[in-house]
Tab-separated table of C-alpha atoms in Angstrom:
chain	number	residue	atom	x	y	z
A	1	UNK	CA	72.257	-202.885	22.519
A	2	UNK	CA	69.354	-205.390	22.480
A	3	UNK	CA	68.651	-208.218	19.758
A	4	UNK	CA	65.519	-205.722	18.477
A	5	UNK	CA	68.033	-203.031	18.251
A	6	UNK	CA	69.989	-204.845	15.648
A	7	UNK	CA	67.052	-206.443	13.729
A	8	UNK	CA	66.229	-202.802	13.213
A	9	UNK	CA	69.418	-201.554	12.210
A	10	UNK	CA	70.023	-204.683	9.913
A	11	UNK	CA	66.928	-203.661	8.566
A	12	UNK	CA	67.271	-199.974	7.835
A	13	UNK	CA	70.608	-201.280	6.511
A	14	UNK	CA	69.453	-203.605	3.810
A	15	UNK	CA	66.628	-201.498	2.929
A	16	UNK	CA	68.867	-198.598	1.615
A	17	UNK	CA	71.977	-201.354	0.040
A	18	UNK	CA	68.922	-202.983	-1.661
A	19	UNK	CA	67.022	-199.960	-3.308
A	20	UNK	CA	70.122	-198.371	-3.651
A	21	UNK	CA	72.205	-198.500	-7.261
A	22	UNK	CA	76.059	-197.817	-7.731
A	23	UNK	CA	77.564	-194.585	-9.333
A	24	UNK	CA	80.250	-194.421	-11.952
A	25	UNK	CA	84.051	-194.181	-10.961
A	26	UNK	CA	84.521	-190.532	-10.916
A	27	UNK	CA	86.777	-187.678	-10.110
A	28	UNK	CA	85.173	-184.728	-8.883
A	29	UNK	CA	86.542	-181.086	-8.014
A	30	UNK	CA	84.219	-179.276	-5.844
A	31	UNK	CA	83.445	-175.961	-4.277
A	32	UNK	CA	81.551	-175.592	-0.746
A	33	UNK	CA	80.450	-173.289	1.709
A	34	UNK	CA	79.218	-173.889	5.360
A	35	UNK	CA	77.709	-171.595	7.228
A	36	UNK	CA	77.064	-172.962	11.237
A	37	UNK	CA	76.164	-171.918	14.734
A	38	UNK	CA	79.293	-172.515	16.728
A	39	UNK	CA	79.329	-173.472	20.420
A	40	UNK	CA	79.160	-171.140	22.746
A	41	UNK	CA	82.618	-169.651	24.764
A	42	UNK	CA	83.526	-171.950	27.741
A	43	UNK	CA	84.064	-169.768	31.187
A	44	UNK	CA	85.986	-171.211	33.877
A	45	UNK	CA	83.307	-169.589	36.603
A	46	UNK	CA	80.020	-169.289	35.814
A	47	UNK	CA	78.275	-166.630	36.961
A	48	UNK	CA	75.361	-164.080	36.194
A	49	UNK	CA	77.562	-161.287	34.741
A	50	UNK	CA	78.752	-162.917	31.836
A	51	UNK	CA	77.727	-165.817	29.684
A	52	UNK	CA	78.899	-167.498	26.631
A	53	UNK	CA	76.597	-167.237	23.469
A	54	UNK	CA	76.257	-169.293	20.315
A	55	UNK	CA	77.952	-167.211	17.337
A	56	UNK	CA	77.288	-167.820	13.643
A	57	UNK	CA	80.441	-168.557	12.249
A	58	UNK	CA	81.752	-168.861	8.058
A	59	UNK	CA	83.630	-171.942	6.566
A	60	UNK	CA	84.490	-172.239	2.829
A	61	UNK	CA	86.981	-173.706	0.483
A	62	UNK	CA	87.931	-176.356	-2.217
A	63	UNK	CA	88.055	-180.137	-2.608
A	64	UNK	CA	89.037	-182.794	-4.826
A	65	UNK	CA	87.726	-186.237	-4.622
A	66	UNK	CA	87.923	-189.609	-6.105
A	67	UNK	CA	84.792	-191.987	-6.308
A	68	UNK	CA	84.703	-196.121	-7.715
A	69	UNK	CA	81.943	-197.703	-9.359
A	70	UNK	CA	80.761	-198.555	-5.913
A	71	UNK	CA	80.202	-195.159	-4.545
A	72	UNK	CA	83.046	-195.519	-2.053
A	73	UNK	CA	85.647	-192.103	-2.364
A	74	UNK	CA	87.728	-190.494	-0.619
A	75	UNK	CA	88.044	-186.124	-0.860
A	76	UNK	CA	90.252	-184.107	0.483
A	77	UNK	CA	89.875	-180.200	0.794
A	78	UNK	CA	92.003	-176.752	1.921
A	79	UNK	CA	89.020	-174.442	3.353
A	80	UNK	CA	89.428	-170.841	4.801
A	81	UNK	CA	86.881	-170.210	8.074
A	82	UNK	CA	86.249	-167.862	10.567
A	83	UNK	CA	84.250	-167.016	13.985
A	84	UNK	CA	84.006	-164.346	16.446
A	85	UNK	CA	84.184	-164.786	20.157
A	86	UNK	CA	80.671	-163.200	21.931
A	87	UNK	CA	79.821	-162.858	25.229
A	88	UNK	CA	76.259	-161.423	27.120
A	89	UNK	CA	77.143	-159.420	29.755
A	90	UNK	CA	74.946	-158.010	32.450
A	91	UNK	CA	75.749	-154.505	33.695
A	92	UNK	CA	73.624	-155.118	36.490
A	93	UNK	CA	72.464	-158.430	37.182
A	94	UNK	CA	69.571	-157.894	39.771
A	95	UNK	CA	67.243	-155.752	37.486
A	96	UNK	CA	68.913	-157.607	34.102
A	97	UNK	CA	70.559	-154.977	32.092
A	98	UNK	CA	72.743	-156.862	29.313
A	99	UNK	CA	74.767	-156.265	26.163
A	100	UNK	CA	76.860	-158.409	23.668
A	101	UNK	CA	80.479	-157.712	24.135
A	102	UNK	CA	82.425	-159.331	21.011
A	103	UNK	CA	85.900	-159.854	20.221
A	104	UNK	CA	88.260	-159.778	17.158
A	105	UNK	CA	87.529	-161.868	14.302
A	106	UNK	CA	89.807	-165.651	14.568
A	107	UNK	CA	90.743	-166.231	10.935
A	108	UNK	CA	91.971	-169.964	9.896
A	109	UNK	CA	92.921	-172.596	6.971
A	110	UNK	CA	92.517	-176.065	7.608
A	111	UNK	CA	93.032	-178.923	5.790
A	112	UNK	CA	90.168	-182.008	5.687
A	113	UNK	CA	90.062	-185.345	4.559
A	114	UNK	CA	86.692	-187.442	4.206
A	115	UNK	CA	85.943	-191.302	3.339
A	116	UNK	CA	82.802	-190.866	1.703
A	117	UNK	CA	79.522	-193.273	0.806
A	118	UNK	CA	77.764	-192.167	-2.134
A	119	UNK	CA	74.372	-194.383	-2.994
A	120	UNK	CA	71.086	-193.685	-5.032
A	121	UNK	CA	67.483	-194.329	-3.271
A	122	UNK	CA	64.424	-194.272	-4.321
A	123	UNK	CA	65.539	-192.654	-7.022
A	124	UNK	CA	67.694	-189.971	-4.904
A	125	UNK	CA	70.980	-189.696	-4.584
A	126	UNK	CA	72.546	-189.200	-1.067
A	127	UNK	CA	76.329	-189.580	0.689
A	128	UNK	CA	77.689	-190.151	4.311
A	129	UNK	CA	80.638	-188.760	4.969
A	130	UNK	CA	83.117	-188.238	8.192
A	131	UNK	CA	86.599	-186.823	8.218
A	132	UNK	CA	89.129	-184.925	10.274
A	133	UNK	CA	90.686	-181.355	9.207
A	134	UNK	CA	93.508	-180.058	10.732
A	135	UNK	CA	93.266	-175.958	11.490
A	136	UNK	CA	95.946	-173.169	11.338
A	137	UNK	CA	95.077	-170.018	13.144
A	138	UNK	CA	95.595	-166.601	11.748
A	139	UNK	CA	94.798	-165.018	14.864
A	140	UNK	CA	97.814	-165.389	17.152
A	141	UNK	CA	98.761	-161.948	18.412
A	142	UNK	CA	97.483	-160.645	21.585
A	143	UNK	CA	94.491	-157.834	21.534
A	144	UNK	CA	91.900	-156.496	23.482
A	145	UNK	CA	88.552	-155.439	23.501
A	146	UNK	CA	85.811	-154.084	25.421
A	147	UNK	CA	83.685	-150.828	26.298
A	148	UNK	CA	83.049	-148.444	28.960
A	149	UNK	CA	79.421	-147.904	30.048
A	150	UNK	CA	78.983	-144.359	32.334
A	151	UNK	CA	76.933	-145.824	35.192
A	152	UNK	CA	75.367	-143.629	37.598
A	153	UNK	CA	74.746	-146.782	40.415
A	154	UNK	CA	77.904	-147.892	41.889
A	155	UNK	CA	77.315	-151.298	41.891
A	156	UNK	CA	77.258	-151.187	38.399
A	157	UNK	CA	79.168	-152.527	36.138
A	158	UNK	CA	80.680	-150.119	33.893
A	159	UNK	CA	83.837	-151.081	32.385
A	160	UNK	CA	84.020	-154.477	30.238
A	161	UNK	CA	87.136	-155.924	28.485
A	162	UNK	CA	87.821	-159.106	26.514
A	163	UNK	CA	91.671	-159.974	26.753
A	164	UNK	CA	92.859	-162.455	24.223
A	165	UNK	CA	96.963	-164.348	24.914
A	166	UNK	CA	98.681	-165.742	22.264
A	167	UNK	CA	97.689	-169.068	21.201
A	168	UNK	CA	99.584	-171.711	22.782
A	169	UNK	CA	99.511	-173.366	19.304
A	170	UNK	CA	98.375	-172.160	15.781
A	171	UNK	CA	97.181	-175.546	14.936
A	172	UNK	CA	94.125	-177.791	15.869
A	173	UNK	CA	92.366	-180.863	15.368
A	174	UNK	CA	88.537	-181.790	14.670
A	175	UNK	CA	85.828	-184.727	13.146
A	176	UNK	CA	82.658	-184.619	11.795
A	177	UNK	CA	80.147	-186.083	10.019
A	178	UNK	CA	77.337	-185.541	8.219
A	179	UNK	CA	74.487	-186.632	5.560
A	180	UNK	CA	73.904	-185.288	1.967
A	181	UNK	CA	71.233	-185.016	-0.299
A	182	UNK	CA	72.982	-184.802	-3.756
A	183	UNK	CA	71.004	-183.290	-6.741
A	184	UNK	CA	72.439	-183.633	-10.349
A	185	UNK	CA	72.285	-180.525	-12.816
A	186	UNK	CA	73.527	-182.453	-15.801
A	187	UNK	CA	75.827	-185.121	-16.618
A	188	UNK	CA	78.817	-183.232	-15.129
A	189	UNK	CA	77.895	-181.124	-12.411
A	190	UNK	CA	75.666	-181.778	-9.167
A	191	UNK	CA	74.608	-179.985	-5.916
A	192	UNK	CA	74.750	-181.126	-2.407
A	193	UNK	CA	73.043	-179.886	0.748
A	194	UNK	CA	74.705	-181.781	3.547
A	195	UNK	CA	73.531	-181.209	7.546
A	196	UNK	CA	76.691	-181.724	9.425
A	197	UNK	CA	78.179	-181.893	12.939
A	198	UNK	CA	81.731	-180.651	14.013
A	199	UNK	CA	83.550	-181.777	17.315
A	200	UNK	CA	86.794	-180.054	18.291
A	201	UNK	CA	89.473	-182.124	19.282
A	202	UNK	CA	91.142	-179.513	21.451
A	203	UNK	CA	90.528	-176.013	22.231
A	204	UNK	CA	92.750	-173.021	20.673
A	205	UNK	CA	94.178	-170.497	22.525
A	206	UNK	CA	92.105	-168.703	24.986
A	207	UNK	CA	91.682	-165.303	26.984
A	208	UNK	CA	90.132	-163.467	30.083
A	209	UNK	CA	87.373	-161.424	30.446
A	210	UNK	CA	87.163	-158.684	33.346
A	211	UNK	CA	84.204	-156.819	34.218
A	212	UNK	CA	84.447	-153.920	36.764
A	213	UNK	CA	82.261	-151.787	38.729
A	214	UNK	CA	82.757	-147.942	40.012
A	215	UNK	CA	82.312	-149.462	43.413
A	216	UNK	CA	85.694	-151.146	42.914
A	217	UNK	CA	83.780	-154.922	42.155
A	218	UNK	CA	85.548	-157.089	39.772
A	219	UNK	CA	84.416	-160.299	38.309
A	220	UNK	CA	87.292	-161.855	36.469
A	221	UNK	CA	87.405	-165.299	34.416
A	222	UNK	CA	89.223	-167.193	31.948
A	223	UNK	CA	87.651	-168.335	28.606
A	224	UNK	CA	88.191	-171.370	25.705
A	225	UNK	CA	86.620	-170.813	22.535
A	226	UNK	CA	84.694	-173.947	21.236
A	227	UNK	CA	84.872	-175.183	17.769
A	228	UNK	CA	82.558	-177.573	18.151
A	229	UNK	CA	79.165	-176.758	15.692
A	230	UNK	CA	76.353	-177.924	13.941
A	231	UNK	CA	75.745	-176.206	10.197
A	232	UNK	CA	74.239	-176.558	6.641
A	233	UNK	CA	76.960	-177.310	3.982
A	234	UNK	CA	76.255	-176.390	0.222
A	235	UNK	CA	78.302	-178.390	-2.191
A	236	UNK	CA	78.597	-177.749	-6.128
A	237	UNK	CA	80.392	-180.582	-7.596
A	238	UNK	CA	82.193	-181.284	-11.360
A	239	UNK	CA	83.236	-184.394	-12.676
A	240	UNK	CA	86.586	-183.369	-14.444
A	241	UNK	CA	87.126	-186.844	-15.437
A	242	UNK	CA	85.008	-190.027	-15.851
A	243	UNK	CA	85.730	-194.103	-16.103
A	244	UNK	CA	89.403	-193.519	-17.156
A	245	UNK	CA	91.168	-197.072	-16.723
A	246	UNK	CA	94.572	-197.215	-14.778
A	247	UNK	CA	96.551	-198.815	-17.229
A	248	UNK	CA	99.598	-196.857	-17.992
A	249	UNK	CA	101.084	-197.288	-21.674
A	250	UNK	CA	105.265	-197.858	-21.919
A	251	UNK	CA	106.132	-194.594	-23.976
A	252	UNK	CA	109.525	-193.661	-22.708
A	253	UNK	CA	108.935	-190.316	-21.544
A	254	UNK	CA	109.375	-188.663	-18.009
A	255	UNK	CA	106.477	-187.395	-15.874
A	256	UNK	CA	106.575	-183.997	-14.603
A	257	UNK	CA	104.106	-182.044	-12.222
A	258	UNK	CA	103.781	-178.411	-11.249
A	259	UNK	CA	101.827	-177.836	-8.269
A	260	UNK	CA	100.812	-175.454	-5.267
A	261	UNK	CA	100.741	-177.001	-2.279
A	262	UNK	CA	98.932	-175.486	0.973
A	263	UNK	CA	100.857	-176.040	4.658
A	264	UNK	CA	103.123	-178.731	3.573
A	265	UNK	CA	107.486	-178.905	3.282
A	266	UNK	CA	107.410	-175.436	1.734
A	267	UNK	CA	105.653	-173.142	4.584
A	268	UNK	CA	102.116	-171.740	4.953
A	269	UNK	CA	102.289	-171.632	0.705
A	270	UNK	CA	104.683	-172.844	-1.717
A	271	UNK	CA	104.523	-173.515	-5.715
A	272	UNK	CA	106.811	-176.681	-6.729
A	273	UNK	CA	108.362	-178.596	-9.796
A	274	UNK	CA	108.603	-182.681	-9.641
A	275	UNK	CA	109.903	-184.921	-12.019
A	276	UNK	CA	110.167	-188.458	-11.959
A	277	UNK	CA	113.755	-189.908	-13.171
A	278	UNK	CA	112.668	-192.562	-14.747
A	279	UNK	CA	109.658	-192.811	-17.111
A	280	UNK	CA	106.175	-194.047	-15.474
A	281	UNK	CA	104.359	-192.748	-12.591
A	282	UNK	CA	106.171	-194.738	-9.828
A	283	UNK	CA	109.707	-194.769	-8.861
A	284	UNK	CA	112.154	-192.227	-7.345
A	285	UNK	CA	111.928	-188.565	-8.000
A	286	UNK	CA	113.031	-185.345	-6.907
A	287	UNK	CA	111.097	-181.861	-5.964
A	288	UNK	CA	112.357	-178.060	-5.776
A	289	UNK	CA	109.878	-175.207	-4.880
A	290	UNK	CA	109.717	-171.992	-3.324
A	291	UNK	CA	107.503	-170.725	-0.672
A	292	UNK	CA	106.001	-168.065	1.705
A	293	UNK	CA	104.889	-168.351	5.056
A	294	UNK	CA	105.307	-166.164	8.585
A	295	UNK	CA	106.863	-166.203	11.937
A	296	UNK	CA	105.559	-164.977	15.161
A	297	UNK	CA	107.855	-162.523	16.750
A	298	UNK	CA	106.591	-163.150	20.418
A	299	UNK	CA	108.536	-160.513	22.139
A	300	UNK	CA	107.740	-157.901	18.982
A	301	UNK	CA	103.946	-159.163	18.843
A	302	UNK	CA	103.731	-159.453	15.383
A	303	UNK	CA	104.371	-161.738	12.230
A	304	UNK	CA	107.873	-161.875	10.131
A	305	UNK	CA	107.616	-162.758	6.822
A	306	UNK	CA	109.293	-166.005	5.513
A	307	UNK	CA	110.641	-167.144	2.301
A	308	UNK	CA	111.399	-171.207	1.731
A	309	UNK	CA	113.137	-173.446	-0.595
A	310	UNK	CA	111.819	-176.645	-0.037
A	311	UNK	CA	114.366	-179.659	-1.646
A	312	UNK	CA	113.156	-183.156	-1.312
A	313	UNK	CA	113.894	-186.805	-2.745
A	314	UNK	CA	110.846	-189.004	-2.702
A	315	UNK	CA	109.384	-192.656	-4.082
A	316	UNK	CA	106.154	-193.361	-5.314
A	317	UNK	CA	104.892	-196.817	-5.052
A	318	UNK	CA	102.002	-197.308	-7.826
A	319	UNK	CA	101.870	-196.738	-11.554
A	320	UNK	CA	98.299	-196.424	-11.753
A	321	UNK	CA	96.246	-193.454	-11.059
A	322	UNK	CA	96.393	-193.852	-7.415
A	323	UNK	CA	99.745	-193.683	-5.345
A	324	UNK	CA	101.364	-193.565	-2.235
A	325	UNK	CA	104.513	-191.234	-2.284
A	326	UNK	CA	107.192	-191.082	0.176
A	327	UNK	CA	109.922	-188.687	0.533
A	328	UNK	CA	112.898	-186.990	2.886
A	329	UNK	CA	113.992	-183.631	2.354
A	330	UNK	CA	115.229	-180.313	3.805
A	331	UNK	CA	113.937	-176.511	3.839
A	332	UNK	CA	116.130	-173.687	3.761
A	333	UNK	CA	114.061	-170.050	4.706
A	334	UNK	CA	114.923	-166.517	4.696
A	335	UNK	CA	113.489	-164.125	6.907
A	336	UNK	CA	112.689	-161.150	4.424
A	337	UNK	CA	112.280	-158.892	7.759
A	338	UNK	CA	114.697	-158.878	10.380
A	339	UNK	CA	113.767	-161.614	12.917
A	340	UNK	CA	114.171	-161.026	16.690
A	341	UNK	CA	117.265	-163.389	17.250
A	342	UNK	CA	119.033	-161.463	14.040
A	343	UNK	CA	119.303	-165.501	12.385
A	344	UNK	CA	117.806	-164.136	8.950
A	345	UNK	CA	118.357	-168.438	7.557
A	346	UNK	CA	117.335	-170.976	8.703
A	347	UNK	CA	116.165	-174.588	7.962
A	348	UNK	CA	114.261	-177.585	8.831
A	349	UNK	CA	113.990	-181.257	7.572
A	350	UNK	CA	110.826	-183.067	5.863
A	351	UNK	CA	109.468	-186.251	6.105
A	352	UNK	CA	106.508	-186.984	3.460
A	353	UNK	CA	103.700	-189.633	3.714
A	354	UNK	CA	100.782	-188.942	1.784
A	355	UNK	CA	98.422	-190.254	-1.081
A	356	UNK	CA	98.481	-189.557	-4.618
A	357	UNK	CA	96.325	-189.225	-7.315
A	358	UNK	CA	97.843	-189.019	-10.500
A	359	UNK	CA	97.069	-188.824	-14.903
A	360	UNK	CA	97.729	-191.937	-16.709
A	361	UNK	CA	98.522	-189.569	-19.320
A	362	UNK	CA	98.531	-185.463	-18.664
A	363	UNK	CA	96.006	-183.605	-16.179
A	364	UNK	CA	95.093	-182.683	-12.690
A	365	UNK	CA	96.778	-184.036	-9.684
A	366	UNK	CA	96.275	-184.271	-5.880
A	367	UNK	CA	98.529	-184.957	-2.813
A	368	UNK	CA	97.386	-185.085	0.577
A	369	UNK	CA	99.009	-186.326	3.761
A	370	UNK	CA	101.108	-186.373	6.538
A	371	UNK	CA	103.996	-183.872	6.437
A	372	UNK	CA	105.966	-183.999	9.642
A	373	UNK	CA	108.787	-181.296	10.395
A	374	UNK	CA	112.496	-182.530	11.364
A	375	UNK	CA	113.834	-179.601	13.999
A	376	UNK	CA	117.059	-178.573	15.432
A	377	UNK	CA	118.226	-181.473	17.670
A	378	UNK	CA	116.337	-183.959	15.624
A	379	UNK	CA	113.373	-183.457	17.220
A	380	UNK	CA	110.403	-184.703	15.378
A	381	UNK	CA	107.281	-182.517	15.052
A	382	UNK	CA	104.396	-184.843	14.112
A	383	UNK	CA	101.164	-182.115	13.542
A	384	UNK	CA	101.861	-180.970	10.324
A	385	UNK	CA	99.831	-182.201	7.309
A	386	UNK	CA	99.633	-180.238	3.561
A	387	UNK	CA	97.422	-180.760	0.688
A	388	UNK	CA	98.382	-180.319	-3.286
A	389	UNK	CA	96.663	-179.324	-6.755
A	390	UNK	CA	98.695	-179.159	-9.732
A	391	UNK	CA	99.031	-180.429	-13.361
A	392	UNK	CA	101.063	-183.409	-14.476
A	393	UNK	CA	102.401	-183.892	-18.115
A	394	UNK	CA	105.061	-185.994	-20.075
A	395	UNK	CA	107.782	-185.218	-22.060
């Protein structure tokens, strides 16, 4: 990059730090929906018979994040998305005779977490934002779809089929980015409309699609779906609490929190007690919850429902509103239907990392982090991450 290159930059820089004015320390809980054009399939041979297409695809969820009087925050959301794989095929290429074959809806969760900029300009407020999210796929049985077409030219195809494996993996990585314009309703509540880019990380699962002619031609190829997209997101945000200082008064009594916590220690969902043992919001602690979550049967195809106990000890370091809480733990399940191997319990170990946001006093509280699972042979399974709302109280 040249020396003009950065006089510009440094320019459009100070322009917007200079006009811009900072925003009250905040809390805000918000609700979003973004609706995108995802990439099109990746084939491993390209070819005239089949083509991916760009799909519209649906993401949505909930998000809690916390803002300082300089309009740097940090938000952290559980969302629930979906797409459908769609491919053009051409019956017969040579005089171009097409249709859209499409396959089973892919159902997921994920989990994001942003570092956000919020600044006002010209008397507007906007935001930058970038993050990660972590996905868990719904989708992980194998299916198939496709149609018959009665052809009267032999070289004609007539029979298509999508074919779609088990995933690999049910879980996947992505970034993005984005800009938003924010626009305040009243003192408490605001819209955004954000434009933001998504860039998949890794690819999950995949399948094959087959097309076949009377003739006996057959054009065969593997294919990736791509979660890489480019979408509108629309953003209604509520301050549920404003320019609260973190200074903790010595009362005596012990914190407790109740709170449901998505992916996690406790499964796919859990609900879960904490209490601190001695009184303030730091220290050491203990948590007991129960949970739900599934297991895929692979020689059954289909899901086994679970039922978890997750028991930890952890340590939060901080006494103001913001913490970072540590913790070890194990997780006893029960398979409610009868599992493949006949082992109806089981159990895994828990390592917690993750951030904190706490009440000086009583109200809504966050966790988010990194969760990773202990297995049998001590094996440590790093991609797991789980996000927490609750209430926290004294008494």
């Amino acid at each position: 990059m040249n020396l003009k290159k950065l006089m510009f930059l440094a320019l459009i820089d100070y322009a917007i730090l200079s006009g811009s004015s900072v925003l009250a320390q905040h809390n805000e809980l918000s609700f979003q929906l973004t609706p995108h054009w995802l990439s099109s399939l990746k084939l491993d041979e390209t070819s005239q018979i089949a083509q991916g297409k760009d799909q519209f695809a649906g993401l949505g969820g909930l998000s809690y994040a916390h803002f300082t009087s300089s309009g740097l925050g940090l938000r952290a959301g559980f969302n629930l998305g979906y797409f459908r794989p769609k491919l053009i095929v051409n019956r017969n290429p040579g005089n171009g005779l097409s249709d859209q074959l499409l396959g089973s809806v892919v159902m997921y969760n994920s989990l994001s977490i942003e570092p956000v900029y919020r600044f006002k300009w010209l008397r507007s407020e906007f935001e930058f934002f970038g993050g990660a999210d972590l996905r868990y796929f719904h989708s992980n049985g194998y299916s198939s779809y496709g149609y018959h077409y009665q052809s009267t030219i032999p070289s004609e195809f007539s029979t298509f089929e999508i074919s779609v494996a088990p995933y690999q993996t049910k879980y996947q990585s992505n970034f993005y980015g984005g800009i938003s314009y924010i626009k305040s309703i009243n003192t408490k509540s605001r819209i955004g409309i954000s434009l933001i880019t998504n860039f998949g990380l890794s690819k999950p699962g995949g399948g094959q699609f087959t097309a076949t002619a009377d003739n006996g031609n057959t054009f065969q190829t593997n294919f990736k779906p791509v979660t890489d997209f480019t979408g509108i997101r629309i953003q209604y945000g509520y301050n549920v609490r404003k320019n609260e200082k973190p200074i903790e008064s010595s009362d005596g009594l012990i914190r407790h929190a109740i709170f449901l916590e998505a992916l996690g220690s406790g499964g796919l969902f859990s609900l879960n007690y904490d209490r601190r043992l001695k009184s303030g919001n730091d220290g050491l602690g203990v948590r007991v919850g129960l949970g739900i979550g599934t297991a895929y049967e692979s020689n059954q195809d289909e899901f086994k429902s679970r039922v978890s106990v997750p028991l930890m000890v952890n340590y939060i370091f901080g006494r103001g509103r913001s913490g970072l809480e540590t913790g070890i733990g194990i997780t006893p399940e029960y398979a409610v239907n009868k599992p493949q191997d006949d082992q109806r319990m089981n159990a895994w170990g828990n390592l917690n990392v993750l951030y904190r946001l706490q009440p000086v006093k009583k109200g809504f509280i966050m966790r988010v982090g990194w969760t990773p699972v202990i297995g049998g042979g001590g094996t440590l399974d790093p991609y797991f991450a789980g996000v927490s709302f609750g209430y926290s109280f004294k008494k």
